XYZ file of C-alpha atoms in Angstrom:
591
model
C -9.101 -48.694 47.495
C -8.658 -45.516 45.877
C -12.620 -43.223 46.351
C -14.397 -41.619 42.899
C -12.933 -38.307 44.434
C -9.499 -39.523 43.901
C -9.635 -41.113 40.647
C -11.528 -37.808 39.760
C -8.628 -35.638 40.968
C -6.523 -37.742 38.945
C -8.266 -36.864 35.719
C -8.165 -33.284 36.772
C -3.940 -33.641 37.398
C -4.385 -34.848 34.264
C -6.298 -32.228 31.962
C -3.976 -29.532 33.630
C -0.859 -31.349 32.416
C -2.517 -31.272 28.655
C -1.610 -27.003 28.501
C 2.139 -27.564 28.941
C 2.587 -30.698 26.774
C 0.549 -29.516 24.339
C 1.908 -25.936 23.639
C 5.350 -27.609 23.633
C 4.495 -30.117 21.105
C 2.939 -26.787 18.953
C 6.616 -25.161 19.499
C 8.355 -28.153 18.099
C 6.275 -27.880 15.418
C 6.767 -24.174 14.450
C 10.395 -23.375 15.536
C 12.820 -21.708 13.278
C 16.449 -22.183 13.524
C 16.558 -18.258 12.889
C 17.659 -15.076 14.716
C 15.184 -12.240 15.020
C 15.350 -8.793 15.154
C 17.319 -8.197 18.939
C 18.959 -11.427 18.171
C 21.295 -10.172 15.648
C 23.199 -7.900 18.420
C 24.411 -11.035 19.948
C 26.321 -11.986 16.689
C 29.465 -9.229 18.209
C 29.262 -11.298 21.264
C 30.354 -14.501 19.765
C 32.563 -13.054 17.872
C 34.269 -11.557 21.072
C 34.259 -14.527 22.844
C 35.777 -16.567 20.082
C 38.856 -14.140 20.269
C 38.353 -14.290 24.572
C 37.392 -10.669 24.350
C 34.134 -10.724 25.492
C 33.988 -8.558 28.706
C 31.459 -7.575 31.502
C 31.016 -4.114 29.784
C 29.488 -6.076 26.736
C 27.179 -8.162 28.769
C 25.969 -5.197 31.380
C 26.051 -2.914 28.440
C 22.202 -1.690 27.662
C 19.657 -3.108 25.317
C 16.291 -1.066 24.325
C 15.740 -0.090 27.928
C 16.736 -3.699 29.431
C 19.465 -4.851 31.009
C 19.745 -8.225 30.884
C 22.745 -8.909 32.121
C 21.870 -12.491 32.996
C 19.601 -13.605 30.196
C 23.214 -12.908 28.533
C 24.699 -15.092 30.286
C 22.110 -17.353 28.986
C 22.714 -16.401 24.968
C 26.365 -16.958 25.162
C 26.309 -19.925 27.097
C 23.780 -21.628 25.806
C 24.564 -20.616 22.033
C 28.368 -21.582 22.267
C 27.795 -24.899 23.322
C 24.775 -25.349 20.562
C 26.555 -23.548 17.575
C 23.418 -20.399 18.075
C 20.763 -22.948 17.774
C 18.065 -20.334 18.696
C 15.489 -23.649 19.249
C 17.330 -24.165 22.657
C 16.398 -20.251 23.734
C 12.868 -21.301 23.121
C 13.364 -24.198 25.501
C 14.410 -22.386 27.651
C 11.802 -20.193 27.652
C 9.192 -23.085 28.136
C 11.282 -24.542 31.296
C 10.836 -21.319 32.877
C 7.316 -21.174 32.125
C 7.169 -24.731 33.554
C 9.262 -23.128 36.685
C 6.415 -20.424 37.086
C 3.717 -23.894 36.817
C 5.318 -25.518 39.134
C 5.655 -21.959 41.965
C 1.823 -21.618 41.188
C 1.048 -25.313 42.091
C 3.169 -24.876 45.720
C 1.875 -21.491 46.218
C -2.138 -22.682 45.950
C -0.940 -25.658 48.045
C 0.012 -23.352 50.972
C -3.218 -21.012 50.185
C -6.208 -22.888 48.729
C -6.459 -25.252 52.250
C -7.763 -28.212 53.276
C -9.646 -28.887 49.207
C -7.356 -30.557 46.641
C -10.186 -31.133 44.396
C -10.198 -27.658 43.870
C -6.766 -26.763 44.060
C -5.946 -29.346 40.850
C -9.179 -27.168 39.040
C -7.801 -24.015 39.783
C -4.251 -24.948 38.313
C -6.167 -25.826 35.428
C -7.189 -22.656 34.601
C -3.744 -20.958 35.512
C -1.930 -23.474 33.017
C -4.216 -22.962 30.398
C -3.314 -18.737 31.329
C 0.496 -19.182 31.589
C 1.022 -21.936 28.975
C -1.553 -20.268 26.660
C -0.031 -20.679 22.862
C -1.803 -16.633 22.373
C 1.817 -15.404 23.176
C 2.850 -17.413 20.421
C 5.404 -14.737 19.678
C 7.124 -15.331 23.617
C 7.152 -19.436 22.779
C 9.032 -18.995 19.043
C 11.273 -15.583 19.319
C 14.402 -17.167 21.344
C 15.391 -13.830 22.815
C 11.919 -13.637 24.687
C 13.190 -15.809 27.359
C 14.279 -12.172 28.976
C 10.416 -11.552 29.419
C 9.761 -14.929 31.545
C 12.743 -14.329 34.120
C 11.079 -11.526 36.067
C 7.972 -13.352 36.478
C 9.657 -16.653 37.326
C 12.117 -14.898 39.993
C 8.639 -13.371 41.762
C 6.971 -16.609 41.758
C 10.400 -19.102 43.061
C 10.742 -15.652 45.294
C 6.878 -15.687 46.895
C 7.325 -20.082 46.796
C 10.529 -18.968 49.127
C 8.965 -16.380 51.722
C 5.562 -18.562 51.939
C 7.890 -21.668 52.953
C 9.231 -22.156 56.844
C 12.619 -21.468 56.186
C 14.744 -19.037 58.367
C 13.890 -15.407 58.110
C 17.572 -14.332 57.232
C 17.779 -17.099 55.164
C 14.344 -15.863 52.588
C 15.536 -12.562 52.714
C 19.133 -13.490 51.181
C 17.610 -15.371 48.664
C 15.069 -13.720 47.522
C 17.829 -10.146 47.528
C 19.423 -12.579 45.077
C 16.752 -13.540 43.272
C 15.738 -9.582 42.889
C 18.694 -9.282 40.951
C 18.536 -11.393 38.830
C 14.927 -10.069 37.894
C 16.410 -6.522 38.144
C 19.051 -7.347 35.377
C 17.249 -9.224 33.082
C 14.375 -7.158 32.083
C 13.502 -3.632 32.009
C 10.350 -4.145 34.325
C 12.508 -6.730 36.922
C 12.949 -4.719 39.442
C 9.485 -4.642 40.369
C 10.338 -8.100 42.270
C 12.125 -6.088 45.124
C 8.641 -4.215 45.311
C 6.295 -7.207 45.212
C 8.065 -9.775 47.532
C 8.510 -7.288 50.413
C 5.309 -7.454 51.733
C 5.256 -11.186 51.953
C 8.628 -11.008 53.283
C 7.407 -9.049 56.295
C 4.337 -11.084 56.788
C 5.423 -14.548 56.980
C 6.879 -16.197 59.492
C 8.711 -17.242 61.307
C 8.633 -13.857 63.027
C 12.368 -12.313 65.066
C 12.501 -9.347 66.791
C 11.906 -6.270 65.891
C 15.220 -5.122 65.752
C 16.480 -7.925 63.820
C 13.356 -6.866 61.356
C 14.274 -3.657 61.018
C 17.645 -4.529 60.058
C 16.193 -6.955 57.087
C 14.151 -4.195 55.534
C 17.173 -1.864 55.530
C 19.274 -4.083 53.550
C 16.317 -4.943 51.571
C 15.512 -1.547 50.475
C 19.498 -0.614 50.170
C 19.603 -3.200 47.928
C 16.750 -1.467 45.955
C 18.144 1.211 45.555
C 21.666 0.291 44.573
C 20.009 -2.114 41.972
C 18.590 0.401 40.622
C 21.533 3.240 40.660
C 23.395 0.706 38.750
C 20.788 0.049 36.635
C 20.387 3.867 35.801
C 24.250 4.118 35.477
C 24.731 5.674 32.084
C 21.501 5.039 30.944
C 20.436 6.735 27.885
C 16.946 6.906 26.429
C 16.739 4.672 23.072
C 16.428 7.040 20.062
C 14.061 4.748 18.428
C 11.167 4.941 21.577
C 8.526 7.418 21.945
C 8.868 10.044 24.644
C 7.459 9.232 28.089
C 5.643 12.041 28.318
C 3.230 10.923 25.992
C 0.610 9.472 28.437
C 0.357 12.498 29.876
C -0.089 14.435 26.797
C -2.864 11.831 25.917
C -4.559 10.453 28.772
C -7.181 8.959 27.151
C -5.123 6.927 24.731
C -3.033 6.247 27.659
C -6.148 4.770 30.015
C -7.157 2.821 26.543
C -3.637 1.295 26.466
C -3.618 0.392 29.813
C -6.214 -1.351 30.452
C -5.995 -3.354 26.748
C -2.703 -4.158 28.033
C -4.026 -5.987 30.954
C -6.947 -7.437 29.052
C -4.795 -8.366 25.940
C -4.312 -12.413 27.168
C -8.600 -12.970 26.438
C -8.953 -11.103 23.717
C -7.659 -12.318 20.362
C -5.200 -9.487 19.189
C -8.698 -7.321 19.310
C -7.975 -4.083 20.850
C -11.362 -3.098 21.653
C -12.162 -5.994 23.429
C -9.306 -6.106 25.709
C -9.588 -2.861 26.908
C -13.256 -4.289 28.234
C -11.773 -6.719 29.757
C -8.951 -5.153 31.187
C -11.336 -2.677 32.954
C -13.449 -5.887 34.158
C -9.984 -7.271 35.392
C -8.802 -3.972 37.232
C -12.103 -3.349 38.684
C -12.369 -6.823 40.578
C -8.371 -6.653 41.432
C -9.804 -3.527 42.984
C -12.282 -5.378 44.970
C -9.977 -7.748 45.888
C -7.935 -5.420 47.161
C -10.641 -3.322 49.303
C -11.274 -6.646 50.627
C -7.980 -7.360 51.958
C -8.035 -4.137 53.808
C -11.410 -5.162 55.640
C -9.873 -8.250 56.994
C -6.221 -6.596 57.949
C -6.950 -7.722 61.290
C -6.716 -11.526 60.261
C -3.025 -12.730 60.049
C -3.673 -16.097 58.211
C -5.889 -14.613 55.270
C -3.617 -11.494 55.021
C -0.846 -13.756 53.973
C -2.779 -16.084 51.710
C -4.214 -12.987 49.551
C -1.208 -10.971 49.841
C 0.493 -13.746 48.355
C -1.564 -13.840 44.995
C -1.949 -9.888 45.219
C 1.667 -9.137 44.732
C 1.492 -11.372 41.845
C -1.395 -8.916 40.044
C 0.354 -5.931 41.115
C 3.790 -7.517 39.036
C 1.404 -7.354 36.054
C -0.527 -3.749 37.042
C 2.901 -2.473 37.703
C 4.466 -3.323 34.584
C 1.544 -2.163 32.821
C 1.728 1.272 33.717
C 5.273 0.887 32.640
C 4.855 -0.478 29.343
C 2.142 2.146 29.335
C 4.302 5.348 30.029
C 7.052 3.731 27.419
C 5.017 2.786 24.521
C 1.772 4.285 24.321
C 3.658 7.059 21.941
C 3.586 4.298 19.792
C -0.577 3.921 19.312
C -2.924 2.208 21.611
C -3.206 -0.884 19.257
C 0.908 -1.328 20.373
C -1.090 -2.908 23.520
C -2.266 -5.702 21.741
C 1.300 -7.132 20.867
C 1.602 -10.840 21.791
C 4.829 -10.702 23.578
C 3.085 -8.748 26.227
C 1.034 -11.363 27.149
C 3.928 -12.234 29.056
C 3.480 -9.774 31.466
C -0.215 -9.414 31.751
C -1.179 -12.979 32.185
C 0.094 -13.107 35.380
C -3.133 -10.728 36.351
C -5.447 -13.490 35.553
C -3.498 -16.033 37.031
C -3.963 -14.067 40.513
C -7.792 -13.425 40.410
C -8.452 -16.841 39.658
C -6.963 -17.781 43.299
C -7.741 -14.548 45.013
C -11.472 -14.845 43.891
C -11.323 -17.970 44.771
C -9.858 -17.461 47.967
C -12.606 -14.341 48.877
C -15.219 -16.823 48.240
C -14.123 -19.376 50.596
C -13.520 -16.671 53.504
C -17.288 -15.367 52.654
C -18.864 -18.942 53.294
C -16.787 -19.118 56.081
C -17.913 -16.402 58.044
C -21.500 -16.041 56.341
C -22.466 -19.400 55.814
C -25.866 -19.400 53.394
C -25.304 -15.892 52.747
C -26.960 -14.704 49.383
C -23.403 -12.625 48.556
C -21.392 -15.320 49.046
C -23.464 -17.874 46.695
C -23.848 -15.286 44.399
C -20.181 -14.579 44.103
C -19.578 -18.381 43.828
C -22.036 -18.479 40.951
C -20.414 -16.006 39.128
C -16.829 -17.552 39.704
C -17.922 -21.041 38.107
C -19.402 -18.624 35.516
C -16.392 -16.734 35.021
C -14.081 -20.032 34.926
C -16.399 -21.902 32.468
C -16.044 -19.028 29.952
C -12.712 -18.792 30.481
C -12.275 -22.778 29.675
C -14.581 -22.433 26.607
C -12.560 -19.749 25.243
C -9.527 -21.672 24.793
C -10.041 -23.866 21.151
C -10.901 -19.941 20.017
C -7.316 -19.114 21.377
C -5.803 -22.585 20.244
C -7.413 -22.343 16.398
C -6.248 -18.208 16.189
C -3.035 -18.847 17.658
C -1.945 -22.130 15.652
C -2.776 -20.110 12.507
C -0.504 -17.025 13.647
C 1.816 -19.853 14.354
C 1.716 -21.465 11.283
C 2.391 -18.100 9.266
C 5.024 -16.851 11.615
C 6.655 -20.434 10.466
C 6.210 -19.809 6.797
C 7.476 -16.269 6.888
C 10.321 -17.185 9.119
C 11.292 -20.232 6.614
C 10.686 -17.866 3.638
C 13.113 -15.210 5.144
C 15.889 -17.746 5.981
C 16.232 -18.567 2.732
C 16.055 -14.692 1.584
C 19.095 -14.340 4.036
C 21.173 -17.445 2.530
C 21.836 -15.502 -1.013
C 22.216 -11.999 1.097
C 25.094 -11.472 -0.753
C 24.042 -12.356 -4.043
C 20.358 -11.037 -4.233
C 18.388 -8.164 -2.306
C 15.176 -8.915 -0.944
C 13.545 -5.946 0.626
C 11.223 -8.408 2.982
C 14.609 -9.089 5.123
C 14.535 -5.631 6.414
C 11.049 -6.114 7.380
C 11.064 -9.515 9.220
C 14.590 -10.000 10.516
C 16.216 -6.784 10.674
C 15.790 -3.237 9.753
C 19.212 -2.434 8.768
C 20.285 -4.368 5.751
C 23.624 -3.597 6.495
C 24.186 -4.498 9.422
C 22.209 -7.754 8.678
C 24.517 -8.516 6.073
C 27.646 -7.990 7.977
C 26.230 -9.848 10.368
C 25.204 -13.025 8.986
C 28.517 -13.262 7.283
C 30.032 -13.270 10.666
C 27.858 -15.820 11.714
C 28.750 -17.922 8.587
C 32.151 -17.583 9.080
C 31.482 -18.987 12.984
C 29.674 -21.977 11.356
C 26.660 -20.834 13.620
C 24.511 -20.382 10.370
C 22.660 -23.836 9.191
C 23.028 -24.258 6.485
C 25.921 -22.129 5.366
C 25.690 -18.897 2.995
C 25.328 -19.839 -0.484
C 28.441 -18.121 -2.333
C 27.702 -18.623 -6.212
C 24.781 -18.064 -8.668
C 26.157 -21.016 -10.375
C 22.539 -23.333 -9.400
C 24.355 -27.073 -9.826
C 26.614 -25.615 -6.981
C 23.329 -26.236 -4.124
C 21.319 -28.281 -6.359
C 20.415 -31.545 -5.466
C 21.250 -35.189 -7.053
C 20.606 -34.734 -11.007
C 18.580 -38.139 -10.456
C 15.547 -36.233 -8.561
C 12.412 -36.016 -10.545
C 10.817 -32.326 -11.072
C 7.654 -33.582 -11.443
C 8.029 -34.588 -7.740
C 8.395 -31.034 -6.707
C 6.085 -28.824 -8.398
C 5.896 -27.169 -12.228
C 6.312 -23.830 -13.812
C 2.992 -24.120 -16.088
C 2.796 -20.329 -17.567
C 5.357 -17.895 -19.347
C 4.424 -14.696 -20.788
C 6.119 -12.204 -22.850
C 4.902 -8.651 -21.266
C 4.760 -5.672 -22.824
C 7.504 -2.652 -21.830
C 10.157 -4.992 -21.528
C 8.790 -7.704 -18.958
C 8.323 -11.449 -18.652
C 5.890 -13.057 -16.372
C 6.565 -16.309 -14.705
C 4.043 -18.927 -12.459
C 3.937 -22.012 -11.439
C 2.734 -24.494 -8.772
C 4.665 -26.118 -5.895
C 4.192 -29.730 -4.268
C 6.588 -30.975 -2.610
C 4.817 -34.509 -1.817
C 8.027 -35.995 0.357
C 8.344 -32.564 2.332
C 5.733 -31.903 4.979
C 6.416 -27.647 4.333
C 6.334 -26.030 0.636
C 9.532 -24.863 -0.295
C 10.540 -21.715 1.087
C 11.863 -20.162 -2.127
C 11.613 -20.275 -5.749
C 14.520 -19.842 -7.871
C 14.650 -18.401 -11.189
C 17.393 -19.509 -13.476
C 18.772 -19.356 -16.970
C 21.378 -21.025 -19.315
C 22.917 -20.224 -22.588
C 24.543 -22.911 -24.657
C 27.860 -22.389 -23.180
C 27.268 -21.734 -20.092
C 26.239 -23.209 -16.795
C 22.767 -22.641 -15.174
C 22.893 -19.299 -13.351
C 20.127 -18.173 -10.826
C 19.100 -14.719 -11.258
C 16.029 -13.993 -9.466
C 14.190 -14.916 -6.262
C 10.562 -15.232 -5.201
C 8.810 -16.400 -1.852
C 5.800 -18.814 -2.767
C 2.299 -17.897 -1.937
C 0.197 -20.144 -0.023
C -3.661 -20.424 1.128
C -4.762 -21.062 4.633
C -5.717 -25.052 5.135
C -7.304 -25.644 8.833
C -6.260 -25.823 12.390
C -2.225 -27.099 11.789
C -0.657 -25.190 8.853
C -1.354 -24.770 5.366
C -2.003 -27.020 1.830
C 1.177 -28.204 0.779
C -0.836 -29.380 -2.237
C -1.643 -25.104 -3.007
C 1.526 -23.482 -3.271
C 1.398 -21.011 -6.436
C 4.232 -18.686 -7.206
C 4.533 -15.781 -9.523
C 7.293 -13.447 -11.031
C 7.832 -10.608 -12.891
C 11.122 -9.742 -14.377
C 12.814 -7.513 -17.145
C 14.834 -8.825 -20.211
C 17.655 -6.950 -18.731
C 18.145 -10.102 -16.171
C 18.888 -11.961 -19.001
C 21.807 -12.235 -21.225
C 21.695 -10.903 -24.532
C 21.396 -14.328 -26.334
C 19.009 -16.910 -26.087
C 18.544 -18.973 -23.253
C 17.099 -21.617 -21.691
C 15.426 -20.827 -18.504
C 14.200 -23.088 -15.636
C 12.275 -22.775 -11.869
C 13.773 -24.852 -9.002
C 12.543 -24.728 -5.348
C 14.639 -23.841 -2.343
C 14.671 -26.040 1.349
C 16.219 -23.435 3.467
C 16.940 -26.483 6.211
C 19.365 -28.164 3.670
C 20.337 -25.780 1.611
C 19.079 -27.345 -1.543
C 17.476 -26.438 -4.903
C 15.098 -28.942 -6.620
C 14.053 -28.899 -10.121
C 10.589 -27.612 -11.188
C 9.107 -29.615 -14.361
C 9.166 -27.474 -17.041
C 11.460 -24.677 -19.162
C 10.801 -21.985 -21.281
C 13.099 -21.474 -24.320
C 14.016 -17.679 -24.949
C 14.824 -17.623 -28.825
C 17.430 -15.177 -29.963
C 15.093 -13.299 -31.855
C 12.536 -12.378 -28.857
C 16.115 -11.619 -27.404
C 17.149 -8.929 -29.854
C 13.452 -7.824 -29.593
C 14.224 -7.007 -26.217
C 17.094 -5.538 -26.240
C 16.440 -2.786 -28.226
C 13.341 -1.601 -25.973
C 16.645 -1.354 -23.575
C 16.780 2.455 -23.162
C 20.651 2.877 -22.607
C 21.365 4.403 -19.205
């Protein structure tokens, strides 16, 4: 019969399972079928490889200050065989996260001894760190899956060098792994840094000669990594000189250390640099203490183990600081680095954890080590109360990182029949480019739906048998003064579980079809924990007479689903006599 101990263990398994299904449930919810920002360079590289022309030069060529040569691989693979479905990046991006779970879970097995009670708490609290839905920006940006391989090449590299495999044998595959890491992120080559010291500490042990000849091709291997990487590397116009941090210290310390603090604190820079302080100072500790026990093989290895994971995210925060803190300290705070920093956390919970059990060992009673146990179930409680703050913030980012991405897929389907200056600001900064761009894509077939080509609204509209009323109204229509109309409405949408991402504006003379000639992005207003009330949607437009023909017209509001492509009807039209038309058109100052 199975004790209480076990069927409690099994309830812990089970509450440290709920992090991973639960944030990937919250990604299927908020995913968008859209390229961002970085994204949009890989349109060439489809393009190339539909002609066979895509070469190694493209792939290895420089990005920012990445090169991420293998995530690459990844995009064109990947993409090709899913027509650019971006959704599959973001699974991606959760199976390595899941990969870097899983590392965690071997590595406590091999250092957390002889207590699996405690083990299955501890990767509690990690999951809830490395599956937490704060770097909501990592789980629904496709392209972020470059900022998980470093991380999960350290982990699979440590899982490797902790096992009892031949010494030759770690060393070649972790060397490999370091690659990978090295060319897939600008802060990967810190993994030929971090997994040498476990290398050399774990056994079994050869000679000293066969050693010596290890760490030579380990750190030759450094280095040419890193020539290559530096091989006609330019500095990006668009980042801020390096020098910066030394120019401002203070913002630089700031940054630094709300960098490393950024995972607890809720976007609030002030906070995080707190906590990244708190953070440093007991990695510190941590680190003083494996110095005082250097003379204990076993307990070396265990905390060097979960050390070299901190020092990934130290290192890459003075990195990210040196790079970016020209940028403002409040740059700290931006949820894709949560990527990197997390991993700090992650550490301390096991290396605390870890100090603690050494201290009762050798001081059994002692008033330190109590006290230090104390503040460790302290510590972790907060930490697990914390979370439905970080859940409730992060759904709502979610939620409007959804609607603006929905909003701005439909802005992009009539690129080349309306401007919408919003585009430049959440897809792309270069209009252009964007443009060019997405038509490339269209002509592909990697853009769902396709481009809409004509103006002409019965061309995208749905079945003339659909009932406006079922989709929302335009209730108000005002003549302005100095040549302007105002338009608003309300939206829906009862059969759609999302407001429509658009609102159309249309008109139609008595000879003509209906003809869209302005576009709007519906407001909403915030409704609880998951999303917003589809029952709340209110639009409202502005436009001049000039839009309109110079004859009267009828004109009419229609939303936009930017998943199908498809207008719907608004109840309600507004009749434009040809008098008010005249009107007009001779406040019309001729250009």
């Amino acid at each position: 019969m199975k004790s209480k101990s076990d069927h409690a263990d099994w309830i812990v398994l089970g509450l440290a399972l709920v992090p991973p299904c639960l944030l990937s449930w919250l990604i299927l919810r908020f995913w968008v079928d859209l390229p961002q920002w970085d994204q949009w360079g890989y349109v060439p590289f489809f393009e190339k490889f539909s002609r066979s022309a895509l070469t190694f030069g493209d792939l290895f060529g420089q990005v920012n200050e990445f090169r991420q040569f293998f995530p690459n691989l990844v995009f064109v693979a990947l993409g090709w065989l899913t027509r650019w479905d971006v959704r599959y990046e973001m699974l991606v991006t959760f199976l390595l996260a899941c990969l870097v779970a899983s590392n965690v879970y071997h590595l406590a097995e091999r250092t957390i001894e002889d207590n699996r009670s405690l083990r299955l708490w501890l990767i509690l609290i990690a999951n809830l760190i490395i599956f937490s839905p704060a770097q909501y920006q990592n789980w629904l940006q496709g392209q972020q899956l470059v900022y998980l391989f470093p991380i999960a090449c350290v982990t699979t590299c440590l899982r490797v060098a902790a096992s009892g495999w031949n010494l030759k044998t770690k060393f070649a595959l972790c060397a490999g792994l370091s690659v990978i890491s090295t060319f897939s992120s600008a802060n990967g080559i810190l993994c030929w840094l971090v997994v040498l010291p476990v290398l050399m500490l774990a056994g079994p042990r050869q000679g000293h000669t066969g050693r010596r000849w290890l760490l030579g091709a380990w750190v030759a291997g450094l280095f040419l990594s890193a020539a290559l990487y530096l091989f006609h590397y330019h500095k990006p116009v668009s980042t801020p000189s390096p020098f910066a941090a030394l120019s401002q210290p203070l913002h630089a310390i700031i940054y630094f250390f709300g960098f490393l603090g950024a995972p607890l604190a809720l976007e609030r820079g002030k906070v995080a640099a707190v906590v990244g302080l708190v953070l440093f100072f007991i990695f510190g500790v941590s680190c003083i203490n494996l110095f005082q026990h250097r003379r204990d093989p076993a307990l070396v290895l265990r905390m060097t183990i979960w050390l070299m994971i901190g020092w990934y995210s130290v290192l890459t925060a003075i990195m990210t600081t040196v790079g970016r803190v020209g940028f403002g300290v409040g740059q700290s705070q931006n949820t894709r680095y949560l990527g990197f920093s997390a991993y700090l956390i992650v550490a301390l919970v096991f290396l605390v954890t870890i100090i603690t059990q050494n201290l009762s060992l050798r001081r059994p009673g002692s008033t330190m080590a109590i006290q230090i146990r104390r503040m460790a179930f302290l510590s972790a409680g907060a930490l697990i109360l914390l979370q439905p703050f970080i859940l409730i913030s992060s759904v709502q980012r979610m939620a409007v990182m959804r609607r603006t991405l929905r909003q701005a897929k439909a802005l992009l389907l009539f690129i080349n029949l309306k401007e919408d200056p919003e585009l430049v600001k959440v897809l792309y900064p270069d209009r252009t480019f964007l443009t060019k761009e997405a038509n490339e894509l269209n002509q592909l077939g990697f853009l769902r739906p396709a481009l809409i080509k004509t103006s002409r609204v019965e061309e995208f509209a749905t079945s003339p048998n659909s009932k406006p009323t079922d989709y929302g109204s335009w209730d108000r229509f005002t003549w302005m003064d100095q040549n302007q109309f105002r338009a608003s409405g309300r939206l829906t949408f009862p059969y759609h579980r999302d407001l429509a991402d658009a609102i159309l504006l249309a008109y139609k003379t008595a000879d003509s079809d209906t003809v869209m000639f302005r576009i709007v992005r519906p407001q909403e207003r915030p409704a609880g924990l998951w999303g917003y009330d589809t029952q709340a949607g209110q639009w409202e437009v502005s436009f001049s007479a000039g839009e309109l023909p110079a004859q009267p017209v009828t004109l009419s509001a229609w939303g936009f689903d930017a998943d199908t492509g498809k207008a719907f009807r608004l109840k309600g039209s507004f009749e434009v006599p040809e008098s008010e038309v005249q009107r007009h058109a001779q406040l019309k100052s001729p250009e």
